[in-house]
Amino acid sequence: DGGITQSPKYLFRKEGQNVTLSCEQNLNHDAMYWYRQDPGQGLRLIYYSQIVNDFQKGDIAEGYSVSREKKESFPLTVTSAQKNPTAFYLCASSIERGTEAFFGQGTRLTVV
Amino acid sequence: QQQVKQSPQSLIVQKGGISIINCAYENTAFDYFPWYQQFPGKGPALLIAIRPDVSEKKEGRFTISFNKSAKQFSLHIMDSQPGDSATYFCAGRRGYSTLTFGKGTMLLVSP
């Protein structure tokens, strides 16, 4: 089945540790996105990538980093510089930027 | 940051009733307005979308009404069912840019 796989579904980390969230897609989409979702805040764009080896900051990129070494993969690292990392993180992809976005099932990160 | 303002934040509707969620946008260059539906613990999924050259689009029980002059659009869910209970997000986009989302509406349809 084609789709977007985010792993793990739940993730716990101690404060001060970096953590990497996985996002893999087999839809052959060029564009991929990372969003952060907090209660009552909607979806806020962290980073997006239109093509391999290229990515741009979204609205709330501070404290996050990404890489796009393969078309299928767009991992997100939440660094210790992110002040409030506990959130629900959503990965999405689209054929190209500006076309319909398909979302993964999300990773709920809790930092204690 | 161009915003999309969504209301209400939460909504309770009786089974069989009409659910109405409203959004207002600022960027007149937006040319695509989708609605996403999200169930708890899941990712959002595209529900229905409209472009500003039409005033209404209907898909089954879901209808988008679009008022270009007022820069507003709304989602109507007819004959609301408990299975429609979810969070709904409106969004806007200009050309090939990224989506700008509203803050979401939690809909509860009571049996």
GROMACS .gro file of N, CA and C in nm, chain B residues 10-86:
model
  231
  122SER      N    1  -1.487   2.504   1.910
  122SER     CA    2  -1.552   2.375   1.933
  122SER      C    3  -1.700   2.389   1.905
  123LEU      N    4  -1.762   2.275   1.875
  123LEU     CA    5  -1.901   2.276   1.831
  123LEU      C    6  -1.967   2.144   1.869
  124ILE      N    7  -2.084   2.154   1.927
  124ILE     CA    8  -2.162   2.035   1.959
  124ILE      C    9  -2.292   2.043   1.882
  125VAL      N   10  -2.321   1.936   1.806
  125VAL     CA   11  -2.440   1.931   1.722
  125VAL      C   12  -2.511   1.799   1.748
  126GLN      N   13  -2.642   1.803   1.748
  126GLN     CA   14  -2.717   1.679   1.763
  126GLN      C   15  -2.718   1.601   1.632
  127LYS      N   16  -2.725   1.472   1.646
  127LYS     CA   17  -2.733   1.384   1.529
  127LYS      C   18  -2.847   1.430   1.438
  128GLY      N   19  -2.816   1.439   1.310
  128GLY     CA   20  -2.915   1.484   1.214
  128GLY      C   21  -2.915   1.634   1.189
  129GLY      N   22  -2.845   1.708   1.273
  129GLY     CA   23  -2.841   1.853   1.258
  129GLY      C   24  -2.737   1.898   1.155
  130ILE      N   25  -2.726   2.029   1.138
  130ILE     CA   26  -2.630   2.086   1.044
  130ILE      C   27  -2.514   2.145   1.123
  131SER      N   28  -2.394   2.105   1.087
  131SER     CA   29  -2.273   2.161   1.148
  131SER      C   30  -2.218   2.267   1.054
  132ILE      N   31  -2.185   2.382   1.110
  132ILE     CA   32  -2.132   2.492   1.028
  132ILE      C   33  -2.004   2.544   1.091
  133ILE      N   34  -1.897   2.545   1.011
  133ILE     CA   35  -1.767   2.595   1.056
  133ILE      C   36  -1.725   2.705   0.959
  134ASN      N   37  -1.678   2.814   1.015
  134ASN     CA   38  -1.647   2.931   0.934
  134ASN      C   39  -1.499   2.964   0.933
  135CYS      N   40  -1.452   3.016   0.821
  135CYS     CA   41  -1.313   3.062   0.810
  135CYS      C   42  -1.308   3.194   0.735
  136ALA      N   43  -1.215   3.277   0.775
  136ALA     CA   44  -1.191   3.404   0.709
  136ALA      C   45  -1.042   3.415   0.678
  137TYR      N   46  -1.010   3.466   0.562
  137TYR     CA   47  -0.870   3.475   0.523
  137TYR      C   48  -0.834   3.619   0.490
  138GLU      N   49  -0.705   3.648   0.494
  138GLU     CA   50  -0.656   3.784   0.470
  138GLU      C   51  -0.593   3.800   0.332
  139ASN      N   52  -0.527   3.695   0.287
  139ASN     CA   53  -0.450   3.706   0.163
  139ASN      C   54  -0.541   3.689   0.042
  140THR      N   55  -0.565   3.798  -0.029
  140THR     CA   56  -0.653   3.793  -0.146
  140THR      C   57  -0.592   3.715  -0.262
  141ALA      N   58  -0.465   3.680  -0.250
  141ALA     CA   59  -0.401   3.601  -0.355
  141ALA      C   60  -0.425   3.451  -0.338
  142PHE      N   61  -0.481   3.412  -0.227
  142PHE     CA   62  -0.513   3.270  -0.207
  142PHE      C   63  -0.606   3.224  -0.319
  143ASP      N   64  -0.575   3.107  -0.374
  143ASP     CA   65  -0.658   3.056  -0.483
  143ASP      C   66  -0.699   2.910  -0.465
  144TYR      N   67  -0.682   2.861  -0.346
  144TYR     CA   68  -0.719   2.722  -0.316
  144TYR      C   69  -0.752   2.714  -0.170
  145PHE      N   70  -0.870   2.655  -0.139
  145PHE     CA   71  -0.918   2.652   0.000
  145PHE      C   72  -0.967   2.511   0.032
  146PRO      N   73  -0.882   2.431   0.098
  146PRO     CA   74  -0.922   2.295   0.134
  146PRO      C   75  -0.972   2.288   0.278
  147TRP      N   76  -1.047   2.184   0.306
  147TRP     CA   77  -1.086   2.148   0.441
  147TRP      C   78  -1.030   2.008   0.469
  148TYR      N   79  -0.969   1.996   0.588
  148TYR     CA   80  -0.915   1.867   0.630
  148TYR      C   81  -0.993   1.818   0.751
  149GLN      N   82  -1.005   1.686   0.761
  149GLN     CA   83  -1.074   1.621   0.872
  149GLN      C   84  -0.971   1.536   0.946
  150GLN      N   85  -0.968   1.548   1.078
  150GLN     CA   86  -0.871   1.472   1.157
  150GLN      C   87  -0.940   1.402   1.273
  151PHE      N   88  -0.923   1.271   1.278
  151PHE     CA   89  -0.973   1.193   1.391
  151PHE      C   90  -0.863   1.183   1.497
  152PRO      N   91  -0.902   1.164   1.624
  152PRO     CA   92  -0.802   1.162   1.732
  152PRO      C   93  -0.690   1.063   1.706
  153GLY      N   94  -0.567   1.109   1.723
  153GLY     CA   95  -0.451   1.023   1.708
  153GLY      C   96  -0.414   0.992   1.565
  154LYS      N   97  -0.480   1.054   1.471
  154LYS     CA   98  -0.455   1.030   1.329
  154LYS      C   99  -0.408   1.158   1.260
  155GLY      N  100  -0.356   1.143   1.139
  155GLY     CA  101  -0.320   1.259   1.060
  155GLY      C  102  -0.442   1.316   0.989
  156PRO      N  103  -0.440   1.443   0.953
  156PRO     CA  104  -0.552   1.502   0.878
  156PRO      C  105  -0.564   1.441   0.740
  157ALA      N  106  -0.685   1.440   0.688
  157ALA     CA  107  -0.711   1.391   0.553
  157ALA      C  108  -0.796   1.494   0.479
  158LEU      N  109  -0.764   1.515   0.353
  158LEU     CA  110  -0.840   1.612   0.273
  158LEU      C  111  -0.985   1.567   0.262
  159LEU      N  112  -1.075   1.661   0.293
  159LEU     CA  113  -1.219   1.631   0.291
  159LEU      C  114  -1.284   1.686   0.164
  160ILE      N  115  -1.261   1.813   0.139
  160ILE     CA  116  -1.322   1.881   0.025
  160ILE      C  117  -1.246   2.011   0.005
  161ALA      N  118  -1.242   2.061  -0.118
  161ALA     CA  119  -1.168   2.184  -0.145
  161ALA      C  120  -1.241   2.265  -0.251
  162ILE      N  121  -1.213   2.396  -0.253
  162ILE     CA  122  -1.279   2.485  -0.347
  162ILE      C  123  -1.180   2.588  -0.399
  163ARG      N  124  -1.204   2.636  -0.518
  163ARG     CA  125  -1.128   2.747  -0.575
  163ARG      C  126  -1.220   2.868  -0.583
  164PRO      N  127  -1.168   2.989  -0.583
  164PRO     CA  128  -1.252   3.109  -0.570
  164PRO      C  129  -1.335   3.143  -0.692
  165ASP      N  130  -1.328   3.064  -0.797
  165ASP     CA  131  -1.411   3.095  -0.914
  165ASP      C  132  -1.551   3.035  -0.903
  166VAL      N  133  -1.577   2.961  -0.795
  166VAL     CA  134  -1.711   2.907  -0.770
  166VAL      C  135  -1.755   2.948  -0.630
  167SER      N  136  -1.885   2.956  -0.609
  167SER     CA  137  -1.937   3.001  -0.479
  167SER      C  138  -1.978   2.885  -0.389
  168GLU      N  139  -1.989   2.767  -0.448
  168GLU     CA  140  -2.031   2.654  -0.366
  168GLU      C  141  -1.983   2.524  -0.430
  169LYS      N  142  -1.946   2.430  -0.343
  169LYS     CA  143  -1.908   2.297  -0.390
  169LYS      C  144  -1.965   2.195  -0.293
  170LYS      N  145  -2.028   2.095  -0.347
  170LYS     CA  146  -2.095   1.995  -0.264
  170LYS      C  147  -2.042   1.857  -0.295
  171GLU      N  148  -2.012   1.782  -0.189
  171GLU     CA  149  -1.972   1.642  -0.204
  171GLU      C  150  -2.044   1.562  -0.095
  172GLY      N  151  -2.149   1.495  -0.136
  172GLY     CA  152  -2.227   1.420  -0.039
  172GLY      C  153  -2.292   1.511   0.062
  173ARG      N  154  -2.265   1.486   0.190
  173ARG     CA  155  -2.324   1.570   0.296
  173ARG      C  156  -2.240   1.693   0.326
  174PHE      N  157  -2.127   1.708   0.261
  174PHE     CA  158  -2.034   1.818   0.288
  174PHE      C  159  -2.043   1.923   0.177
  175THR      N  160  -2.057   2.049   0.219
  175THR     CA  161  -2.066   2.160   0.125
  175THR      C  162  -1.974   2.272   0.170
  176ILE      N  163  -1.899   2.329   0.075
  176ILE     CA  164  -1.823   2.450   0.101
  176ILE      C  165  -1.899   2.566   0.036
  177SER      N  166  -1.922   2.671   0.115
  177SER     CA  167  -1.976   2.796   0.062
  177SER      C  168  -1.864   2.899   0.063
  178PHE      N  169  -1.849   2.972  -0.048
  178PHE     CA  170  -1.737   3.064  -0.062
  178PHE      C  171  -1.788   3.203  -0.096
  179ASN      N  172  -1.744   3.302  -0.019
  179ASN     CA  173  -1.781   3.443  -0.042
  179ASN      C  174  -1.654   3.521  -0.066
  180LYS      N  175  -1.621   3.542  -0.193
  180LYS     CA  176  -1.495   3.607  -0.228
  180LYS      C  177  -1.488   3.752  -0.179
  181SER      N  178  -1.598   3.825  -0.190
  181SER     CA  179  -1.596   3.966  -0.152
  181SER      C  180  -1.576   3.983  -0.001
  182ALA      N  181  -1.628   3.889   0.076
  182ALA     CA  182  -1.613   3.895   0.221
  182ALA      C  183  -1.487   3.823   0.269
  183LYS      N  184  -1.420   3.756   0.178
  183LYS     CA  185  -1.301   3.677   0.211
  183LYS      C  186  -1.334   3.575   0.320
  184GLN      N  187  -1.443   3.504   0.299
  184GLN     CA  188  -1.488   3.404   0.395
  184GLN      C  189  -1.532   3.278   0.322
  185PHE      N  190  -1.515   3.166   0.390
  185PHE     CA  191  -1.568   3.040   0.338
  185PHE      C  192  -1.607   2.952   0.456
  186SER      N  193  -1.700   2.864   0.431
  186SER     CA  194  -1.753   2.784   0.540
  186SER      C  195  -1.778   2.640   0.495
  187LEU      N  196  -1.775   2.553   0.593
  187LEU     CA  197  -1.804   2.411   0.572
  187LEU      C  198  -1.939   2.380   0.637
  188HIS      N  199  -2.028   2.321   0.561
  188HIS     CA  200  -2.156   2.278   0.614
  188HIS      C  201  -2.162   2.125   0.606
  189ILE      N  202  -2.195   2.064   0.719
  189ILE     CA  203  -2.213   1.919   0.722
  189ILE      C  204  -2.360   1.893   0.747
  190MET      N  205  -2.427   1.845   0.647
  190MET     CA  206  -2.570   1.817   0.659
  190MET      C  207  -2.592   1.681   0.724
  191ASP      N  208  -2.706   1.666   0.792
  191ASP     CA  209  -2.740   1.538   0.856
  191ASP      C  210  -2.618   1.484   0.932
  192SER      N  211  -2.564   1.564   1.021
  192SER     CA  212  -2.443   1.528   1.094
  192SER      C  213  -2.461   1.396   1.169
  193GLN      N  214  -2.356   1.315   1.165
  193GLN     CA  215  -2.357   1.183   1.228
  193GLN      C  216  -2.246   1.173   1.333
  194PRO      N  217  -2.264   1.086   1.433
  194PRO     CA  218  -2.158   1.070   1.534
  194PRO      C  219  -2.022   1.039   1.473
  195GLY      N  220  -2.020   0.970   1.360
  195GLY     CA  221  -1.894   0.941   1.292
  195GLY      C  222  -1.827   1.062   1.232
  196ASP      N  223  -1.898   1.175   1.228
  196ASP     CA  224  -1.838   1.299   1.180
  196ASP      C  225  -1.761   1.370   1.290
  197SER      N  226  -1.771   1.320   1.413
  197SER     CA  227  -1.702   1.383   1.526
  197SER      C  228  -1.552   1.377   1.501
  198ALA      N  229  -1.491   1.492   1.490
  198ALA     CA  230  -1.349   1.503   1.453
  198ALA      C  231  -1.309   1.649   1.465
   0.00000   0.00000   0.00000
